[in-house]
Each structure stands twice: as structure tokens, then as C-alpha cells.
Amino acid sequence: MLSVLYNNTHEIIQSPDHVTIVIEMNHDARIIPIFDNAEEARANHKPSAIQPWLGDSVGWYEGDALMVETRNVYPEQRSSGAFPVTDETVVTERFTRHSPTEIFYEFTVNDPVLYSQPWKAELSFHETDKQQYEYACHEGNYAMPGILYGARLAEAEARAGA
């Protein structure tokens, strides 16, 4: 959940037994089941043959902090993200409410294949009234002038006929 060039809005929705994190970029959604403790959560990881696009995430609470452990990231996603990972990677995230408008986010990457030791990063998410927008690219959309021309022509014809 690192920031990228644009579309960095995240919406966190919690129900009694799941947390969903909707990510503005590409409309990704992480649906994370919540368990009573780390042991139960880890016992409910999917088999390693099942590799969801954003990985297999399970969660639990430690005090006021939401803990999320992710494994089995989809192979094509492993090399296309902010940092490379392998099928041995385990990412552990910690979400802690720091204030009514801030969530302190920490994550640890443990991948003994690529890294000599686990490494960690942290940042804060701040509440915003910004809404999420449709993720769509229009650069180089050569049909757009024709579409707009057709719409303006239809409007002109409607005015002339009125």
C-alpha cells in the first residue's frame, strides 16, 4: 500500500468478520477475513497453489492494531510491484488508529530468497473528503474527437429542429 504517482486514495471498510481495502489505482480490492488471533489466521491461509493477484491476506487484532499477513502473491504481481518478491515472501502489515483522522501504517517484508534480513517501512494515512474516481486512461484515445464531434453535431441538429 505504498503511494504511487497518482490515484493513492484507499477506502477501508470493516464488517464484523472482514476488512476490505478498496484501492483507487486499478480498482483493486483486498478482502481480508478477520480471525480471533494470529494462530487461527495463519491456519486459514489458502494452499500455496492458490495465488490471488494481491496475495492471500488474513487478519487479526492485537489490541487496537489490525494485523494483516499476506502470502502467495500472484507470480506476475511479484515483479511488477514497488519492490520484487518471491513465492517465499511474507508481508506483515500493522494498521493503528493514531487519531480520529490518521492511521499509522507499518509493514515488514520477510523474503529470505531476495533479502538478507526482513525489512520494514511505515507511513501515515490521513482522512480525506476526496472521492475515488473511475480509473481510466484517455491518452492517445483517437476516437475521442470523433465521439465529441458526433455529440456536438447531434446537439446542433436538435437545436435546429426545435
Short mmCIF file of C-alpha atoms in Angstrom, two decimals:
data_model
loop_
_atom_site.label_atom_id
_atom_site.label_comp_id
_atom_site.label_asym_id
_atom_site.label_seq_id
_atom_site.Cartn_x
_atom_site.Cartn_y
_atom_site.Cartn_z
CA MET A 1 0.00 0.00 0.00
CA LEU A 2 2.74 2.39 -0.98
CA SER A 3 1.99 5.68 -2.68
CA VAL A 4 2.44 5.85 -6.42
CA LEU A 5 2.38 8.74 -8.87
CA TYR A 6 -1.41 9.24 -8.64
CA ASN A 7 -4.67 7.53 -7.53
CA ASN A 8 -3.46 6.98 -3.96
CA THR A 9 -6.85 7.01 -2.27
CA HIS A 10 -7.75 3.98 -0.15
CA GLU A 11 -11.13 3.26 1.38
CA ILE A 12 -11.15 0.94 4.39
CA ILE A 13 -14.46 -0.79 5.14
CA GLN A 14 -14.88 -3.04 8.15
CA SER A 15 -17.60 -5.57 8.85
CA PRO A 16 -17.69 -7.94 11.85
CA ASP A 17 -15.58 -10.60 10.12
CA HIS A 18 -13.80 -8.89 7.18
CA VAL A 19 -11.89 -5.77 6.31
CA THR A 20 -11.99 -4.57 2.72
CA ILE A 21 -9.47 -2.11 1.39
CA VAL A 22 -10.56 -0.53 -1.88
CA ILE A 23 -7.64 0.97 -3.77
CA GLU A 24 -8.32 3.74 -6.28
CA MET A 25 -5.50 2.66 -8.61
CA ASN A 26 -6.91 -0.03 -10.93
CA HIS A 27 -9.91 -0.52 -8.60
CA ASP A 28 -8.12 -3.24 -6.67
CA ALA A 29 -9.93 -4.54 -3.60
CA ARG A 30 -8.34 -6.54 -0.83
CA ILE A 31 -10.93 -8.57 1.07
CA ILE A 32 -9.31 -9.75 4.29
CA PRO A 33 -11.02 -12.23 6.64
CA ILE A 34 -10.50 -11.42 10.32
CA PHE A 35 -9.77 -14.14 12.88
CA ASP A 36 -9.55 -14.19 16.68
CA ASN A 37 -5.75 -14.40 16.79
CA ALA A 38 -2.59 -14.83 14.71
CA GLU A 39 -2.51 -18.61 15.10
CA GLU A 40 -6.06 -19.04 13.81
CA ALA A 41 -5.47 -16.54 10.99
CA ARG A 42 -2.30 -18.29 9.80
CA ALA A 43 -4.07 -21.66 9.91
CA ASN A 44 -6.62 -20.23 7.45
CA HIS A 45 -4.22 -19.22 4.69
CA LYS A 46 -5.16 -20.77 1.36
CA PRO A 47 -2.95 -23.53 -0.05
CA SER A 48 0.18 -22.18 -1.77
CA ALA A 49 -1.18 -23.30 -5.16
CA ILE A 50 -3.85 -20.58 -4.84
CA GLN A 51 -2.18 -17.25 -5.58
CA PRO A 52 -4.61 -14.31 -5.70
CA TRP A 53 -3.47 -11.20 -7.59
CA LEU A 54 -2.76 -9.24 -4.39
CA GLY A 55 -1.84 -12.31 -2.36
CA ASP A 56 -3.63 -14.34 0.27
CA SER A 57 -4.26 -11.99 3.21
CA VAL A 58 -5.58 -12.92 6.65
CA GLY A 59 -6.02 -10.59 9.61
CA TRP A 60 -6.41 -10.39 13.37
CA TYR A 61 -6.29 -7.72 16.04
CA GLU A 62 -3.51 -7.18 18.54
CA GLY A 63 -5.00 -4.67 20.95
CA ASP A 64 -6.16 -1.74 18.83
CA ALA A 65 -3.97 -2.64 15.85
CA LEU A 66 -5.20 -4.58 12.84
CA MET A 67 -2.54 -7.08 11.77
CA VAL A 68 -2.59 -8.48 8.23
CA GLU A 69 -0.34 -11.24 6.92
CA THR A 70 -0.07 -11.78 3.17
CA ARG A 71 1.50 -14.71 1.32
CA ASN A 72 1.23 -16.33 -2.11
CA VAL A 73 1.19 -13.20 -4.27
CA TYR A 74 0.31 -13.90 -7.90
CA PRO A 75 3.52 -14.51 -9.92
CA GLU A 76 3.07 -11.61 -12.37
CA GLN A 77 2.39 -9.24 -9.47
CA ARG A 78 5.62 -10.24 -7.70
CA SER A 79 7.83 -8.44 -10.20
CA SER A 80 5.51 -5.58 -11.14
CA GLY A 81 5.11 -4.01 -7.71
CA ALA A 82 7.15 -1.40 -5.86
CA PHE A 83 9.73 -3.99 -4.85
CA PRO A 84 10.45 -7.54 -6.03
CA VAL A 85 9.27 -10.53 -4.02
CA THR A 86 9.30 -14.30 -4.47
CA ASP A 87 6.92 -17.11 -3.61
CA GLU A 88 8.63 -17.24 -0.20
CA THR A 89 7.59 -13.70 0.72
CA VAL A 90 5.50 -12.95 3.79
CA VAL A 91 4.36 -9.34 4.25
CA THR A 92 3.06 -8.40 7.69
CA GLU A 93 1.10 -5.15 7.97
CA ARG A 94 0.01 -3.23 11.05
CA PHE A 95 -2.75 -0.60 10.93
CA THR A 96 -3.05 1.51 14.09
CA ARG A 97 -5.53 4.37 14.56
CA HIS A 98 -3.32 7.26 15.69
CA SER A 99 -6.06 9.90 15.83
CA PRO A 100 -9.61 10.33 14.52
CA THR A 101 -8.16 11.32 11.13
CA GLU A 102 -4.93 9.29 10.89
CA ILE A 103 -4.00 5.62 10.58
CA PHE A 104 -0.36 4.72 11.17
CA TYR A 105 0.66 2.01 8.70
CA GLU A 106 3.69 -0.25 9.06
CA PHE A 107 4.74 -3.25 7.03
CA THR A 108 7.54 -5.79 7.23
CA VAL A 109 8.75 -7.79 4.23
CA ASN A 110 10.30 -11.14 5.01
CA ASP A 111 11.76 -12.86 1.94
CA PRO A 112 14.85 -14.98 2.67
CA VAL A 113 15.36 -15.64 -1.04
CA LEU A 114 15.91 -11.99 -2.02
CA TYR A 115 16.79 -10.17 1.20
CA SER A 116 19.41 -10.95 3.82
CA GLN A 117 17.04 -9.86 6.59
CA PRO A 118 13.43 -8.70 6.96
CA TRP A 119 12.94 -5.02 6.21
CA LYS A 120 10.25 -2.59 7.18
CA ALA A 121 8.65 0.71 6.22
CA GLU A 122 6.00 2.96 7.69
CA LEU A 123 3.79 5.87 6.71
CA SER A 124 0.56 7.53 7.75
CA PHE A 125 -2.80 7.54 6.01
CA HIS A 126 -4.82 10.71 6.55
CA GLU A 127 -8.57 11.02 6.21
CA THR A 128 -9.74 13.00 3.22
CA ASP A 129 -13.03 14.01 1.71
CA LYS A 130 -11.66 13.16 -1.74
CA GLN A 131 -13.82 10.63 -3.52
CA GLN A 132 -12.44 7.81 -5.59
CA TYR A 133 -12.73 8.22 -9.33
CA GLU A 134 -13.03 5.74 -12.14
CA TYR A 135 -9.61 4.52 -13.17
CA ALA A 136 -9.47 5.07 -16.92
CA CYS A 137 -6.88 6.35 -19.38
CA HIS A 138 -7.79 8.57 -22.29
CA GLU A 139 -4.32 9.50 -23.53
CA GLY A 140 -3.99 8.62 -27.17
CA ASN A 141 -7.69 7.84 -27.45
CA TYR A 142 -8.06 8.85 -31.08
CA ALA A 143 -11.77 8.02 -31.07
CA MET A 144 -12.48 10.85 -28.59
CA PRO A 145 -12.52 13.69 -31.20
CA GLY A 146 -14.95 11.72 -33.35
CA ILE A 147 -17.17 10.91 -30.38
CA LEU A 148 -17.24 14.57 -29.29
CA TYR A 149 -17.80 15.77 -32.88
CA GLY A 150 -20.75 13.41 -33.22
CA ALA A 151 -22.26 14.59 -29.95
CA ARG A 152 -21.89 18.28 -30.91
CA LEU A 153 -23.43 17.54 -34.32
CA ALA A 154 -26.41 15.79 -32.69
CA GLU A 155 -26.85 18.76 -30.32
CA ALA A 156 -26.75 21.22 -33.26
CA GLU A 157 -29.29 19.16 -35.20
CA ALA A 158 -31.58 19.05 -32.17
CA ARG A 159 -31.37 22.83 -31.76
CA ALA A 160 -32.06 23.37 -35.49
CA GLY A 161 -35.09 21.10 -35.36
CA ALA A 162 -36.53 22.76 -32.25
#
